[in-house]
């Protein structure tokens, strides 16, 4: 089952436990996480549903470059890290 | 309880209160996080703090009268289906101003990139004021010191809360008489030397750095503008430039960002001068506050207690406030200096010179 792991830095602001998803792409996995925790969406995405400029996502250690398109396939074993970018300070 | 100071800084929210042994500063929330603006709502003794988190965006928190903080909704722009050339991204960059409205729980929030938001339920829900956002002249606003326009001032008329005056860098001053249903630009008399001569008097490209209204005589406004100091005594229908000088005739710099207006005396206002837009430091590296008590006919440079050498502190546009007694002033700087005056600016005491960069200061009076 794909697993989403959020940066521990988020815990200062909002509960963000790991999420296990049944989705087969990144978009679906994020939707699962936000369905569980609606406030979390605004920390990761902006109001245009773009990834915030200083947040990065890795799938199995590979950085996702797009801030808009998340059709990347994931597998049942995928680990998705939603991390803070150093660009944000 | 006496007036208490609020200090929104790059690294947290502070409160300043008077004790038997003097003024005492406390960190009251958001340690290490940027607090862009803070607002007390006297109607229900609540406090609002807007954050601008480096990674996770803009957030808004409310403290109720019992002292409990809770994250509330953040204003959000509607979906931007199409972005014409020159249009800003419809994304909230910062909450730059807040003001209580007239109805219980009614709030206004001014933002970068220039949207005005309205809440009727203590900030649980926000709505973009589309009558202003969709105004054809709004697209001609531009950033001043930032990449996008910034709505920094929201003056709610104490006689009629449906009457609003906004200050926008750079979009001029805007007036609504009907609670935000309709708008007209209201910056006649201001002048923009940073524009080509043909555009210098165009109202909607003016750069008021800050606009404040006199609470007791709301037809009176003072404005620290990019190109000087302006005043209106006819409810912002027209603005007259003030050329600050001492009674001796000696000129005083008219560049700066902040202005504070006496709550009862429309002829009394304070400014924090810097040299000029391309030299944003105090004249002679010595900090002063300029005060007029005669409607701008003359000014005094107040310096007692303020650093007079090697001082490069700049006072941001929300960095100077006067309490409701008209005598207690608070001033915070870009380099973490915080000064308080209890005699209208005649003398100042240093509260701290090691705070984080200070974005905004204000006073409030908590319910007993």
mmCIF file of C-alpha atoms in Angstrom, chain B residues 1-7 13-18 23 26 28 38-48 63-65 67 69 215 321-325 328 330 361-368:
data_model
loop_
_atom_site.group_PDB
_atom_site.id
_atom_site.type_symbol
_atom_site.label_atom_id
_atom_site.label_comp_id
_atom_site.label_asym_id
_atom_site.label_seq_id
_atom_site.Cartn_x
_atom_site.Cartn_y
_atom_site.Cartn_z
ATOM 1 C CA UNK B 1 -6.278 47.638 32.331
ATOM 2 C CA UNK B 2 -4.067 50.087 30.435
ATOM 3 C CA UNK B 3 -3.148 49.951 26.806
ATOM 4 C CA UNK B 4 -0.990 47.027 25.808
ATOM 5 C CA UNK B 5 1.313 46.926 22.834
ATOM 6 C CA UNK B 6 1.353 44.258 20.166
ATOM 7 C CA UNK B 7 4.453 43.595 18.094
ATOM 8 C CA UNK B 13 4.259 37.807 18.205
ATOM 9 C CA UNK B 14 5.110 39.881 21.266
ATOM 10 C CA UNK B 15 3.046 41.819 23.759
ATOM 11 C CA UNK B 16 4.120 44.825 25.790
ATOM 12 C CA UNK B 17 2.376 45.555 29.066
ATOM 13 C CA UNK B 18 2.982 48.017 31.866
ATOM 14 C CA UNK B 23 7.068 48.016 30.637
ATOM 15 C CA UNK B 26 6.512 38.904 26.428
ATOM 16 C CA UNK B 28 2.837 35.428 23.287
ATOM 17 C CA UNK B 38 -1.850 41.477 14.132
ATOM 18 C CA UNK B 39 -5.269 42.934 14.935
ATOM 19 C CA UNK B 40 -7.266 43.182 18.131
ATOM 20 C CA UNK B 41 -11.049 43.205 17.833
ATOM 21 C CA UNK B 42 -12.366 45.165 20.805
ATOM 22 C CA UNK B 43 -15.918 43.972 20.193
ATOM 23 C CA UNK B 44 -15.189 40.481 21.472
ATOM 24 C CA UNK B 45 -11.666 40.928 22.865
ATOM 25 C CA UNK B 46 -10.224 38.601 20.236
ATOM 26 C CA UNK B 47 -6.849 38.794 18.589
ATOM 27 C CA UNK B 48 -5.996 37.865 15.001
ATOM 28 C CA UNK B 63 -7.225 34.082 19.992
ATOM 29 C CA UNK B 64 -10.529 34.239 21.799
ATOM 30 C CA UNK B 65 -11.270 36.202 24.947
ATOM 31 C CA UNK B 67 -6.763 33.314 25.495
ATOM 32 C CA UNK B 69 -5.465 30.284 19.893
ATOM 33 C CA UNK B 215 -11.116 58.458 14.758
ATOM 34 C CA UNK B 321 1.189 53.356 16.400
ATOM 35 C CA UNK B 322 -0.471 55.660 18.887
ATOM 36 C CA UNK B 323 -2.708 54.458 21.710
ATOM 37 C CA UNK B 324 -6.188 55.812 22.321
ATOM 38 C CA UNK B 325 -4.839 58.293 24.891
ATOM 39 C CA UNK B 328 1.510 56.671 24.179
ATOM 40 C CA UNK B 330 5.128 52.562 19.959
ATOM 41 C CA UNK B 361 2.912 47.364 16.041
ATOM 42 C CA UNK B 362 -0.414 48.332 17.550
ATOM 43 C CA UNK B 363 -2.104 49.012 20.864
ATOM 44 C CA UNK B 364 -5.132 47.412 22.381
ATOM 45 C CA UNK B 365 -7.055 47.587 25.593
ATOM 46 C CA UNK B 366 -8.243 44.255 26.916
ATOM 47 C CA UNK B 367 -11.507 43.994 28.735
ATOM 48 C CA UNK B 368 -11.170 44.005 32.529
#
